[in-house]
Short mmCIF file of C-alpha atoms and ligand atoms in Angstrom, two decimals:
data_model
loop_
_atom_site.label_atom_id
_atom_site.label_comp_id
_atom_site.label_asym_id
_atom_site.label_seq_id
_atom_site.Cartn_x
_atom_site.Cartn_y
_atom_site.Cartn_z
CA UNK A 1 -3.21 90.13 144.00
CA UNK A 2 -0.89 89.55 147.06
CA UNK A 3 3.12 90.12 146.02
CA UNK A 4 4.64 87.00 146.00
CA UNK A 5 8.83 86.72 145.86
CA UNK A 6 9.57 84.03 143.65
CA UNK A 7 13.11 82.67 143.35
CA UNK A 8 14.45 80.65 140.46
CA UNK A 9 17.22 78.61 140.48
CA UNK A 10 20.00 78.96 136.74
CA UNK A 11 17.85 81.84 135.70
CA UNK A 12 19.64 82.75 133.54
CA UNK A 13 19.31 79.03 131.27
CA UNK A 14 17.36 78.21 128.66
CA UNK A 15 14.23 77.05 130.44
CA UNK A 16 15.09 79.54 133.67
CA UNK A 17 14.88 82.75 131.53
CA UNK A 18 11.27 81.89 130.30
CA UNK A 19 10.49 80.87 133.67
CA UNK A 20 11.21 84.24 134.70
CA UNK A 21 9.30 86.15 132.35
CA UNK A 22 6.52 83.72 132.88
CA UNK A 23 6.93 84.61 136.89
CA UNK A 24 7.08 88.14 136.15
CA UNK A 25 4.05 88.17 133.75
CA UNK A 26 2.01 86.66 136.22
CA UNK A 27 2.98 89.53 138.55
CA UNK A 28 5.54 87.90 140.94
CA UNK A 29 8.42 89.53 142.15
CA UNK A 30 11.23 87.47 140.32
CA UNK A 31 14.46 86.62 141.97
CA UNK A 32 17.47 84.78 140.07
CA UNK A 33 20.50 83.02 140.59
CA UNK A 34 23.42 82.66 138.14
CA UNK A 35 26.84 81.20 139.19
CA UNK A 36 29.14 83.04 141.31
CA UNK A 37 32.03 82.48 138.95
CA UNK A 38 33.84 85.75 136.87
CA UNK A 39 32.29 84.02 133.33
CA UNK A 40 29.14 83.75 134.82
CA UNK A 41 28.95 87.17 136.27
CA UNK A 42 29.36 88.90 132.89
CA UNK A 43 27.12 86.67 131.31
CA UNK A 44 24.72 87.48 134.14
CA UNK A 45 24.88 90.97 133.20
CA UNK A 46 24.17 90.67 129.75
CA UNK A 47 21.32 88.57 130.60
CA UNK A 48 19.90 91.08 132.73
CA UNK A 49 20.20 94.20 130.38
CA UNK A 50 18.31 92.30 127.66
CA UNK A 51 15.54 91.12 130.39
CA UNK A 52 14.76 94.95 131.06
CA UNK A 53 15.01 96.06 127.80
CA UNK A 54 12.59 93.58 127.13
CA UNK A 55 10.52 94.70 129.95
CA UNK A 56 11.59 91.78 132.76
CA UNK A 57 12.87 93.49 136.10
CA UNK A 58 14.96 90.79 137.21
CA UNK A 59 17.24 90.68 139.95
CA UNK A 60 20.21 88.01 140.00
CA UNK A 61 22.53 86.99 143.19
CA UNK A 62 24.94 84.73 142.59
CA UNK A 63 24.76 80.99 143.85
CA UNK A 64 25.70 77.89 143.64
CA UNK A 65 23.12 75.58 144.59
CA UNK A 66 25.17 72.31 145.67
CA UNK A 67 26.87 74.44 148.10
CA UNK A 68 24.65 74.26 151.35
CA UNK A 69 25.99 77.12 154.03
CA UNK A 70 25.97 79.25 150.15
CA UNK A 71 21.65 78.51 149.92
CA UNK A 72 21.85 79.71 153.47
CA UNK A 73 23.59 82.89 152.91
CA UNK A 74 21.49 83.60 149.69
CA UNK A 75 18.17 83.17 151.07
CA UNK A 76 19.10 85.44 154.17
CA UNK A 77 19.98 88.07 151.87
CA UNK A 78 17.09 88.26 149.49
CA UNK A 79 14.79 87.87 152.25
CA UNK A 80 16.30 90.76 153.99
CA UNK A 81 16.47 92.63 150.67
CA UNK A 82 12.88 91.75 149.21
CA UNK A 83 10.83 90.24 152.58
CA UNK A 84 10.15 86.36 152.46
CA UNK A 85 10.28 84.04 149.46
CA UNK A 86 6.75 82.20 148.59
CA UNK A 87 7.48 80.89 145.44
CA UNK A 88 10.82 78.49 144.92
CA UNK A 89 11.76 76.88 141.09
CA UNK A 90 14.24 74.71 141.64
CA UNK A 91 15.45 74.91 138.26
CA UNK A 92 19.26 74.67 137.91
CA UNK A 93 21.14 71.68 137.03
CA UNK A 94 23.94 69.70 134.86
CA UNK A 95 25.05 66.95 132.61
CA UNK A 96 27.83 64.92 132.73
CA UNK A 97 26.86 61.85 130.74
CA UNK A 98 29.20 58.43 130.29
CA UNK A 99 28.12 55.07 130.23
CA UNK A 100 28.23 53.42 133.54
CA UNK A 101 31.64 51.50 132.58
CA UNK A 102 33.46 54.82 131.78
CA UNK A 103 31.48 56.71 134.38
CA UNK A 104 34.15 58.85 136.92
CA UNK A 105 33.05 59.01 140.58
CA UNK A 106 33.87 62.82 140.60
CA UNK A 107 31.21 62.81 137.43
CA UNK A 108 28.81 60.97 139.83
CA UNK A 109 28.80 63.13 142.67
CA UNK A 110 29.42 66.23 140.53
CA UNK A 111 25.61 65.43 139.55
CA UNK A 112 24.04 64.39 142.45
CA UNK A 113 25.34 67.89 144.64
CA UNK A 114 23.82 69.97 141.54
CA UNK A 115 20.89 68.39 140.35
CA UNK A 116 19.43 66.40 143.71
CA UNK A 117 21.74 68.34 147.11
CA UNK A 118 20.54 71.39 145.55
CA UNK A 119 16.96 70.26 146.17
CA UNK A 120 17.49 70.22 149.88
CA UNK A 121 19.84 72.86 150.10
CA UNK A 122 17.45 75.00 148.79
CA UNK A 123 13.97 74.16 149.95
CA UNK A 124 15.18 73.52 153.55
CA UNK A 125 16.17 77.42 153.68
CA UNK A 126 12.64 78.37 152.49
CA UNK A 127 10.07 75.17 153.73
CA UNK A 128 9.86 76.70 157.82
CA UNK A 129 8.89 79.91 156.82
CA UNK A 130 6.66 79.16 153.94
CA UNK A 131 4.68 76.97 156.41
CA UNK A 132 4.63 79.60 159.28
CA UNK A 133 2.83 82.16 157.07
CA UNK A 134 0.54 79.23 155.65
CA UNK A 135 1.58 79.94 152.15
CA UNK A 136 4.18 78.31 149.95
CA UNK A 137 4.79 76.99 146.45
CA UNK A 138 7.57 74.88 145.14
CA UNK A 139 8.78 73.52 141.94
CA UNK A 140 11.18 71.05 141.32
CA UNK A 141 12.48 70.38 137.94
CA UNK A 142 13.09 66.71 136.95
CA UNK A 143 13.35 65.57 133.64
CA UNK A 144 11.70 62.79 130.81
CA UNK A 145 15.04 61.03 131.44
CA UNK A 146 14.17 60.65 135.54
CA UNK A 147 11.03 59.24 134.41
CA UNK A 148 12.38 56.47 131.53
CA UNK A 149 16.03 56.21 132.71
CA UNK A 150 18.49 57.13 129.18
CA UNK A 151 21.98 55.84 128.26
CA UNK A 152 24.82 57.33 129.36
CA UNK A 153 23.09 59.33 131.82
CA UNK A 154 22.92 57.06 135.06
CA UNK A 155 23.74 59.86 137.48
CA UNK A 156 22.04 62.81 135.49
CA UNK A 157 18.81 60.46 135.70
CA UNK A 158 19.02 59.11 138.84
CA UNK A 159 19.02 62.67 140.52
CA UNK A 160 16.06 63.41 138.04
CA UNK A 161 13.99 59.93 139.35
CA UNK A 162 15.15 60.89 143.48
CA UNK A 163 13.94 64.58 142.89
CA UNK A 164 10.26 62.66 142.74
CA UNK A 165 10.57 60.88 146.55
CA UNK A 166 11.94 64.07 147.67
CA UNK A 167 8.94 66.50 146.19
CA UNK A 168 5.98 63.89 147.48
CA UNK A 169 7.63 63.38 151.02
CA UNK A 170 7.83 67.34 151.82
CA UNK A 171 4.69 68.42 150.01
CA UNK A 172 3.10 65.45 152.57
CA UNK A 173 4.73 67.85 155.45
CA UNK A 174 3.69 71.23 153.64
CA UNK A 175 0.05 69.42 152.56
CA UNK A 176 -1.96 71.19 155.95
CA UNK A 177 0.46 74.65 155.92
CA UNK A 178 -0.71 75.80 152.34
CA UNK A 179 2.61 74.64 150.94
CA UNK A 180 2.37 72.66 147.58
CA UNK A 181 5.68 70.52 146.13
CA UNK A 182 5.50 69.45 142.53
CA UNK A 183 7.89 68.16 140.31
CA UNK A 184 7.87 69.45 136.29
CA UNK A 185 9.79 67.09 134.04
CA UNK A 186 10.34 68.54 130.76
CA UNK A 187 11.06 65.97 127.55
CA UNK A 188 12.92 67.45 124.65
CA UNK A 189 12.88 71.41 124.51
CA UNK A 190 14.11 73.54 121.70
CA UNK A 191 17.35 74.72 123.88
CA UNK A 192 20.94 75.73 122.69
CA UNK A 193 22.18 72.32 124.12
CA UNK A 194 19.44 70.49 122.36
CA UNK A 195 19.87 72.31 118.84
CA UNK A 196 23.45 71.55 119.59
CA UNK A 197 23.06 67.61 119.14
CA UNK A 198 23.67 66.33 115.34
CA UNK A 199 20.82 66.64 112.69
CA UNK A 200 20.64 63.31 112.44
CA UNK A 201 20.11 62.33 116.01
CA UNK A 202 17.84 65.18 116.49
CA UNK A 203 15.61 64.15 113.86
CA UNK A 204 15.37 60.84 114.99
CA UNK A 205 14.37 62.62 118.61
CA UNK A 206 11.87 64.49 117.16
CA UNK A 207 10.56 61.40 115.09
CA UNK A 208 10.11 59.56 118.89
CA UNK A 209 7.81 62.56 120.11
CA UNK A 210 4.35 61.69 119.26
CA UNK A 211 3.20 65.63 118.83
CA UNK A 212 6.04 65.72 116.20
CA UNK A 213 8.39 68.47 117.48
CA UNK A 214 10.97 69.61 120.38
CA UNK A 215 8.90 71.90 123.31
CA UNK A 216 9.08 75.16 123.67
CA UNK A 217 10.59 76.82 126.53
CA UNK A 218 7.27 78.84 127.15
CA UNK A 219 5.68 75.19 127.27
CA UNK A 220 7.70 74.50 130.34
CA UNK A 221 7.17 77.88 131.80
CA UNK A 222 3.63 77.75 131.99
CA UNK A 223 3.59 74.35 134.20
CA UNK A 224 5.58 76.32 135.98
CA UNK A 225 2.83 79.39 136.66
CA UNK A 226 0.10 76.95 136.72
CA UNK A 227 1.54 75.11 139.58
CA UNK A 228 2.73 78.19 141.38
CA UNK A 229 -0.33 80.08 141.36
CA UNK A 230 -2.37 80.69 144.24
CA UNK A 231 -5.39 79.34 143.02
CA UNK A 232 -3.42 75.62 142.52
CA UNK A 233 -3.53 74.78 146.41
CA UNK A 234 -5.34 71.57 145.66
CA UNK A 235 -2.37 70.42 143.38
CA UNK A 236 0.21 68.78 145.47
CA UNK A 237 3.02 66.10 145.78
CA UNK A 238 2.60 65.28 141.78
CA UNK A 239 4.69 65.24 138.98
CA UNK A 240 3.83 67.35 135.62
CA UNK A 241 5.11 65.98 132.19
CA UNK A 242 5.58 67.94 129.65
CA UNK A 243 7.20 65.66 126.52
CA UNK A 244 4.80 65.90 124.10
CA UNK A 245 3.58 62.64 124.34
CA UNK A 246 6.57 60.70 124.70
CA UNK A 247 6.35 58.95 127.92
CA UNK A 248 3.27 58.58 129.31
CA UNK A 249 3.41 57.03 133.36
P1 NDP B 301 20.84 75.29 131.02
O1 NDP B 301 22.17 74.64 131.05
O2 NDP B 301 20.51 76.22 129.92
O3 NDP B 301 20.57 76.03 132.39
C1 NDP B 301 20.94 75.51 133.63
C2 NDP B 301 21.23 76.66 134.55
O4 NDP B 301 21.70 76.15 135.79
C3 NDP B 301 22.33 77.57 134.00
O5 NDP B 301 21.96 78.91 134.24
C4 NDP B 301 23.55 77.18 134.84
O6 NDP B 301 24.48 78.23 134.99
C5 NDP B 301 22.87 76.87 136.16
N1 NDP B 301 23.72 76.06 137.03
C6 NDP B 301 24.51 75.01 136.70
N2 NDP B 301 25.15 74.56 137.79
C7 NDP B 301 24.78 75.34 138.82
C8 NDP B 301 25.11 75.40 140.20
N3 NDP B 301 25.97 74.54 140.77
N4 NDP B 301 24.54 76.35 140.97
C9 NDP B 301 23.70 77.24 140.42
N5 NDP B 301 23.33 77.26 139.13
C10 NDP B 301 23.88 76.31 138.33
O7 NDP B 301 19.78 74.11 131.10
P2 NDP B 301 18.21 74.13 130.82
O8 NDP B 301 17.65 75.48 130.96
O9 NDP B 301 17.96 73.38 129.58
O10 NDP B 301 17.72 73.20 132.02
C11 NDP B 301 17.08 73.69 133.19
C12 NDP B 301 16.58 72.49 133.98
O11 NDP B 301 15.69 71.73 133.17
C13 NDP B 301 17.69 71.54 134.42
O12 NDP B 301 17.42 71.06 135.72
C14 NDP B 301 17.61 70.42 133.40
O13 NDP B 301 18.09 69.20 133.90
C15 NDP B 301 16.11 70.37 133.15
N6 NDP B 301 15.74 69.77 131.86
C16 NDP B 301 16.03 70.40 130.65
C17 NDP B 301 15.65 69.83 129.46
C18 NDP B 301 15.91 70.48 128.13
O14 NDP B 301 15.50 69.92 127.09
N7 NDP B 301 16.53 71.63 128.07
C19 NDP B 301 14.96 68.53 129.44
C20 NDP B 301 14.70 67.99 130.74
C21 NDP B 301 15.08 68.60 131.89
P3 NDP B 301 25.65 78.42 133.86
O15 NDP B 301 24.91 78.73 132.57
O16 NDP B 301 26.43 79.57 134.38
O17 NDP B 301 26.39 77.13 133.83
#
Protein backbone atom coordinates (compact mmCIF):
# COMPACT_ATOMS: atom_id res chain seq x y z
CA UNK A 1 0.00 0.00 0.00
CA UNK A 2 1.28 3.50 -1.09
CA UNK A 3 2.30 5.82 2.25
CA UNK A 4 -0.11 8.30 2.56
CA UNK A 5 0.56 11.55 5.13
CA UNK A 6 -2.54 12.20 6.74
CA UNK A 7 -3.05 15.34 8.84
CA UNK A 8 -5.70 15.82 11.47
CA UNK A 9 -6.85 18.82 12.72
CA UNK A 10 -7.43 18.98 17.35
CA UNK A 11 -5.81 15.60 17.43
CA UNK A 12 -5.47 15.53 20.36
CA UNK A 13 -9.76 15.77 21.17
CA UNK A 14 -12.01 13.36 21.85
CA UNK A 15 -13.04 12.33 18.35
CA UNK A 16 -9.32 13.49 16.88
CA UNK A 17 -7.41 10.93 19.06
CA UNK A 18 -9.51 7.94 17.66
CA UNK A 19 -9.21 9.41 14.38
CA UNK A 20 -5.65 9.02 14.69
CA UNK A 21 -5.37 5.61 15.74
CA UNK A 22 -7.94 4.78 13.16
CA UNK A 23 -5.42 6.66 10.50
CA UNK A 24 -2.57 4.91 11.87
CA UNK A 25 -4.23 1.42 11.90
CA UNK A 26 -5.03 1.70 8.46
CA UNK A 27 -1.31 2.35 7.82
CA UNK A 28 -1.18 6.16 7.19
CA UNK A 29 1.42 8.24 8.31
CA UNK A 30 -0.49 10.39 11.00
CA UNK A 31 0.19 14.02 11.50
CA UNK A 32 -1.52 16.17 14.41
CA UNK A 33 -2.15 19.49 15.49
CA UNK A 34 -2.80 20.69 19.06
CA UNK A 35 -2.86 24.43 20.02
CA UNK A 36 0.17 26.43 20.13
CA UNK A 37 -0.61 27.74 23.59
CA UNK A 38 1.83 26.72 26.94
CA UNK A 39 -1.50 24.56 28.39
CA UNK A 40 -1.87 22.99 25.29
CA UNK A 41 1.70 22.09 24.74
CA UNK A 42 1.93 20.02 27.95
CA UNK A 43 -1.19 18.50 27.38
CA UNK A 44 0.11 17.69 23.90
CA UNK A 45 2.85 15.87 25.43
CA UNK A 46 1.01 13.78 27.60
CA UNK A 47 -1.16 12.91 24.82
CA UNK A 48 1.60 11.79 22.82
CA UNK A 49 3.46 9.55 25.44
CA UNK A 50 0.22 7.60 26.02
CA UNK A 51 -0.34 7.31 22.00
CA UNK A 52 3.13 5.40 21.78
CA UNK A 53 2.83 3.55 24.68
CA UNK A 54 -0.19 2.43 23.25
CA UNK A 55 1.48 1.74 20.04
CA UNK A 56 0.29 5.16 17.93
CA UNK A 57 3.47 7.03 16.46
CA UNK A 58 2.03 10.32 16.32
CA UNK A 59 3.59 13.43 15.55
CA UNK A 60 1.94 16.86 16.77
CA UNK A 61 2.88 20.61 15.49
CA UNK A 62 1.21 23.13 16.95
CA UNK A 63 -1.61 25.19 15.13
CA UNK A 64 -4.22 27.14 15.23
CA UNK A 65 -6.47 26.60 12.48
CA UNK A 66 -8.43 30.09 12.23
CA UNK A 67 -5.16 31.65 11.80
CA UNK A 68 -4.51 31.61 7.92
CA UNK A 69 -0.57 32.71 7.22
CA UNK A 70 -0.29 29.91 10.64
CA UNK A 71 -2.04 26.82 8.06
CA UNK A 72 0.52 28.17 5.68
CA UNK A 73 3.50 27.88 7.80
CA UNK A 74 2.32 24.41 9.17
CA UNK A 75 1.73 22.73 6.01
CA UNK A 76 5.22 23.97 4.63
CA UNK A 77 6.80 22.41 7.47
CA UNK A 78 5.33 18.97 7.60
CA UNK A 79 5.57 18.72 4.01
CA UNK A 80 9.19 19.48 4.15
CA UNK A 81 9.52 17.21 7.19
CA UNK A 82 7.31 14.13 5.98
CA UNK A 83 6.88 14.84 1.85
CA UNK A 84 3.25 15.91 0.75
CA UNK A 85 0.01 15.55 2.69
CA UNK A 86 -2.79 13.22 0.86
CA UNK A 87 -5.07 12.80 3.47
CA UNK A 88 -6.62 16.13 5.40
CA UNK A 89 -9.39 15.68 8.61
CA UNK A 90 -10.51 18.76 9.24
CA UNK A 91 -11.43 17.97 12.62
CA UNK A 92 -10.90 20.81 15.14
CA UNK A 93 -13.47 23.10 16.35
CA UNK A 94 -15.45 25.02 19.32
CA UNK A 95 -18.54 25.95 21.18
CA UNK A 96 -19.64 29.00 22.34
CA UNK A 97 -23.39 28.61 22.68
CA UNK A 98 -26.04 31.64 23.75
CA UNK A 99 -29.28 32.21 22.48
CA UNK A 100 -29.36 34.60 19.66
CA UNK A 101 -30.65 37.56 22.06
CA UNK A 102 -27.63 37.15 24.44
CA UNK A 103 -25.35 36.09 21.62
CA UNK A 104 -21.80 38.45 21.69
CA UNK A 105 -20.42 39.31 18.24
CA UNK A 106 -16.86 38.32 19.48
CA UNK A 107 -18.78 34.76 20.32
CA UNK A 108 -19.98 34.88 16.65
CA UNK A 109 -16.92 35.32 14.88
CA UNK A 110 -14.92 33.44 17.54
CA UNK A 111 -16.90 30.39 15.84
CA UNK A 112 -17.00 31.04 12.45
CA UNK A 113 -12.71 31.61 12.24
CA UNK A 114 -12.50 28.05 14.14
CA UNK A 115 -15.06 25.91 12.98
CA UNK A 116 -15.79 27.27 9.10
CA UNK A 117 -12.15 29.86 8.25
CA UNK A 118 -10.36 26.89 9.34
CA UNK A 119 -11.94 24.93 6.48
CA UNK A 120 -10.34 27.15 3.92
CA UNK A 121 -7.37 27.93 5.70
CA UNK A 122 -6.58 24.55 5.70
CA UNK A 123 -7.65 22.82 2.54
CA UNK A 124 -6.46 25.76 0.36
CA UNK A 125 -2.73 24.91 1.64
CA UNK A 126 -3.20 21.24 0.62
CA UNK A 127 -6.12 21.24 -2.52
CA UNK A 128 -3.14 22.41 -5.50
CA UNK A 129 -0.94 19.81 -4.67
CA UNK A 130 -3.30 17.03 -3.94
CA UNK A 131 -4.68 17.66 -7.48
CA UNK A 132 -1.20 17.89 -9.20
CA UNK A 133 -0.27 14.35 -8.07
CA UNK A 134 -3.96 13.16 -8.93
CA UNK A 135 -4.53 11.95 -5.46
CA UNK A 136 -6.27 13.57 -2.52
CA UNK A 137 -8.72 12.90 0.29
CA UNK A 138 -10.48 15.29 2.55
CA UNK A 139 -12.70 15.25 5.48
CA UNK A 140 -14.58 17.83 6.92
CA UNK A 141 -16.25 17.48 10.17
CA UNK A 142 -19.75 19.02 10.57
CA UNK A 143 -22.06 18.11 13.05
CA UNK A 144 -26.04 16.66 13.69
CA UNK A 145 -26.57 20.27 14.86
CA UNK A 146 -25.42 21.75 11.09
CA UNK A 147 -27.86 19.41 9.79
CA UNK A 148 -31.17 20.22 12.28
CA UNK A 149 -30.07 23.69 13.51
CA UNK A 150 -30.13 23.47 17.90
CA UNK A 151 -30.83 26.24 20.46
CA UNK A 152 -28.41 28.31 21.62
CA UNK A 153 -26.04 27.32 19.08
CA UNK A 154 -26.76 29.73 16.01
CA UNK A 155 -23.11 30.34 15.20
CA UNK A 156 -21.71 26.81 16.30
CA UNK A 157 -24.45 25.46 13.73
CA UNK A 158 -24.30 27.71 11.15
CA UNK A 159 -20.48 27.00 10.57
CA UNK A 160 -21.52 23.23 10.85
CA UNK A 161 -24.54 23.77 7.90
CA UNK A 162 -21.73 26.24 5.60
CA UNK A 163 -19.00 23.46 6.07
CA UNK A 164 -21.62 21.39 3.58
CA UNK A 165 -21.55 24.23 0.47
CA UNK A 166 -17.95 24.46 1.07
CA UNK A 167 -17.12 20.42 0.89
CA UNK A 168 -19.57 19.89 -2.42
CA UNK A 169 -18.20 23.09 -4.26
CA UNK A 170 -14.33 21.94 -3.97
CA UNK A 171 -14.85 18.21 -4.24
CA UNK A 172 -16.79 19.50 -7.77
CA UNK A 173 -13.11 21.12 -8.54
CA UNK A 174 -11.11 18.00 -7.08
CA UNK A 175 -13.99 15.47 -8.80
CA UNK A 176 -11.51 14.82 -12.28
CA UNK A 177 -7.91 15.19 -10.10
CA UNK A 178 -8.64 12.06 -7.81
CA UNK A 179 -9.46 14.42 -4.97
CA UNK A 180 -12.64 13.45 -2.91
CA UNK A 181 -14.35 16.19 -0.22
CA UNK A 182 -16.82 14.76 2.23
CA UNK A 183 -18.30 16.06 5.13
CA UNK A 184 -18.82 13.54 8.48
CA UNK A 185 -21.38 14.93 10.91
CA UNK A 186 -21.31 13.14 14.06
CA UNK A 187 -24.73 13.23 16.46
CA UNK A 188 -24.18 12.62 20.12
CA UNK A 189 -20.75 10.83 21.00
CA UNK A 190 -19.74 9.50 24.34
CA UNK A 191 -17.05 12.53 24.85
CA UNK A 192 -15.81 14.26 28.13
CA UNK A 193 -17.95 17.36 27.08
CA UNK A 194 -20.92 15.20 26.42
CA UNK A 195 -20.66 13.04 29.77
CA UNK A 196 -20.19 16.46 31.19
CA UNK A 197 -23.94 17.63 30.51
CA UNK A 198 -26.48 16.80 33.57
CA UNK A 199 -27.96 13.20 33.96
CA UNK A 200 -31.04 14.37 33.37
CA UNK A 201 -30.57 16.11 30.10
CA UNK A 202 -28.38 13.39 28.93
CA UNK A 203 -30.89 10.86 29.42
CA UNK A 204 -33.40 12.63 27.74
CA UNK A 205 -30.58 12.85 24.70
CA UNK A 206 -30.10 9.44 24.69
CA UNK A 207 -33.98 8.76 24.87
CA UNK A 208 -34.15 11.05 21.30
CA UNK A 209 -31.54 8.60 19.58
CA UNK A 210 -33.47 5.91 17.97
CA UNK A 211 -30.43 3.15 18.40
CA UNK A 212 -30.77 4.00 22.17
CA UNK A 213 -27.27 5.25 23.14
CA UNK A 214 -24.48 8.14 22.69
CA UNK A 215 -21.74 7.00 19.63
CA UNK A 216 -18.68 5.92 20.11
CA UNK A 217 -15.69 7.75 19.14
CA UNK A 218 -14.42 4.66 17.07
CA UNK A 219 -17.96 5.06 15.29
CA UNK A 220 -16.84 8.38 14.00
CA UNK A 221 -13.39 7.25 13.23
CA UNK A 222 -14.25 4.68 10.92
CA UNK A 223 -16.35 7.18 8.50
CA UNK A 224 -13.42 8.72 8.72
CA UNK A 225 -11.07 5.64 7.16
CA UNK A 226 -13.83 4.62 4.98
CA UNK A 227 -13.95 7.90 3.27
CA UNK A 228 -10.22 8.36 3.21
CA UNK A 229 -9.27 5.21 1.76
CA UNK A 230 -8.03 4.79 -1.58
CA UNK A 231 -10.42 2.47 -2.72
CA UNK A 232 -13.45 5.31 -1.89
CA UNK A 233 -12.62 7.47 -5.14
CA UNK A 234 -16.18 7.09 -6.29
CA UNK A 235 -17.44 8.75 -2.97
CA UNK A 236 -17.43 12.43 -3.35
CA UNK A 237 -19.01 15.87 -2.44
CA UNK A 238 -21.47 13.96 0.23
CA UNK A 239 -22.17 14.22 3.65
CA UNK A 240 -21.89 11.03 6.15
CA UNK A 241 -24.20 10.93 9.29
CA UNK A 242 -23.41 9.23 11.93
CA UNK A 243 -26.32 9.92 14.87
CA UNK A 244 -27.66 6.81 15.35
CA UNK A 245 -30.72 7.39 13.77
CA UNK A 246 -31.59 10.67 14.91
CA UNK A 247 -31.87 12.81 11.94
CA UNK A 248 -32.34 11.29 8.93
CA UNK A 249 -32.01 14.01 5.57
P1 LIG B 1 -12.82 18.41 21.54
O1 LIG B 1 -13.06 19.72 22.19
O2 LIG B 1 -12.52 17.23 22.38
O3 LIG B 1 -11.66 18.56 20.46
C1 LIG B 1 -11.53 19.66 19.63
C2 LIG B 1 -10.07 19.84 19.32
O4 LIG B 1 -9.90 21.01 18.54
C3 LIG B 1 -9.23 20.02 20.59
O5 LIG B 1 -8.04 19.29 20.45
C4 LIG B 1 -8.95 21.52 20.60
O6 LIG B 1 -7.75 21.86 21.25
C5 LIG B 1 -8.84 21.78 19.11
N1 LIG B 1 -9.00 23.20 18.79
C6 LIG B 1 -9.88 24.09 19.30
N2 LIG B 1 -9.68 25.29 18.76
C7 LIG B 1 -8.66 25.18 17.89
C8 LIG B 1 -7.96 26.07 17.03
N3 LIG B 1 -8.29 27.37 16.95
N4 LIG B 1 -6.94 25.60 16.29
C9 LIG B 1 -6.58 24.32 16.38
N5 LIG B 1 -7.17 23.41 17.16
C10 LIG B 1 -8.21 23.84 17.92
O7 LIG B 1 -14.07 18.15 20.61
P2 LIG B 1 -14.53 16.80 19.88
O8 LIG B 1 -13.41 15.86 19.70
O9 LIG B 1 -15.75 16.33 20.54
O10 LIG B 1 -14.98 17.41 18.47
C11 LIG B 1 -14.22 17.27 17.28
C12 LIG B 1 -15.06 17.79 16.12
O11 LIG B 1 -16.27 17.04 16.06
C13 LIG B 1 -15.46 19.25 16.26
O12 LIG B 1 -15.42 19.88 15.00
C14 LIG B 1 -16.89 19.17 16.78
O13 LIG B 1 -17.64 20.30 16.43
C15 LIG B 1 -17.38 17.92 16.06
N6 LIG B 1 -18.52 17.28 16.71
C16 LIG B 1 -18.40 16.65 17.94
C17 LIG B 1 -19.48 16.02 18.52
C18 LIG B 1 -19.39 15.29 19.84
O14 LIG B 1 -20.40 14.72 20.29
N7 LIG B 1 -18.25 15.25 20.49
C19 LIG B 1 -20.79 16.04 17.86
C20 LIG B 1 -20.80 16.70 16.59
C21 LIG B 1 -19.70 17.28 16.06
P3 LIG B 1 -7.77 22.13 22.86
O15 LIG B 1 -8.20 20.81 23.48
O16 LIG B 1 -6.37 22.49 23.17
O17 LIG B 1 -8.75 23.23 23.08
Amino acid sequence: MTNRIAVVTGATGGLGTSMCQALVDQGRTVIGTHLPNEQATAQAQDWQQTMKSQGYAVELYPLDVADYEGCQAFVQQVEADHGPIDILVNNAGITSDAPLKRMEAGQWNRVIEVNLNSMFNMSRQVFEGMCERGFGRIVNISSLNGEKGQFGQCNYAATKAGIYGFTKSIALEGARKGVTVNAVSPGYIDTKMVRQVPEKVLDSIVAGIPVGRLGQPEEIARAVTFLTADEAGFVTGTNLSVNGGQYMD
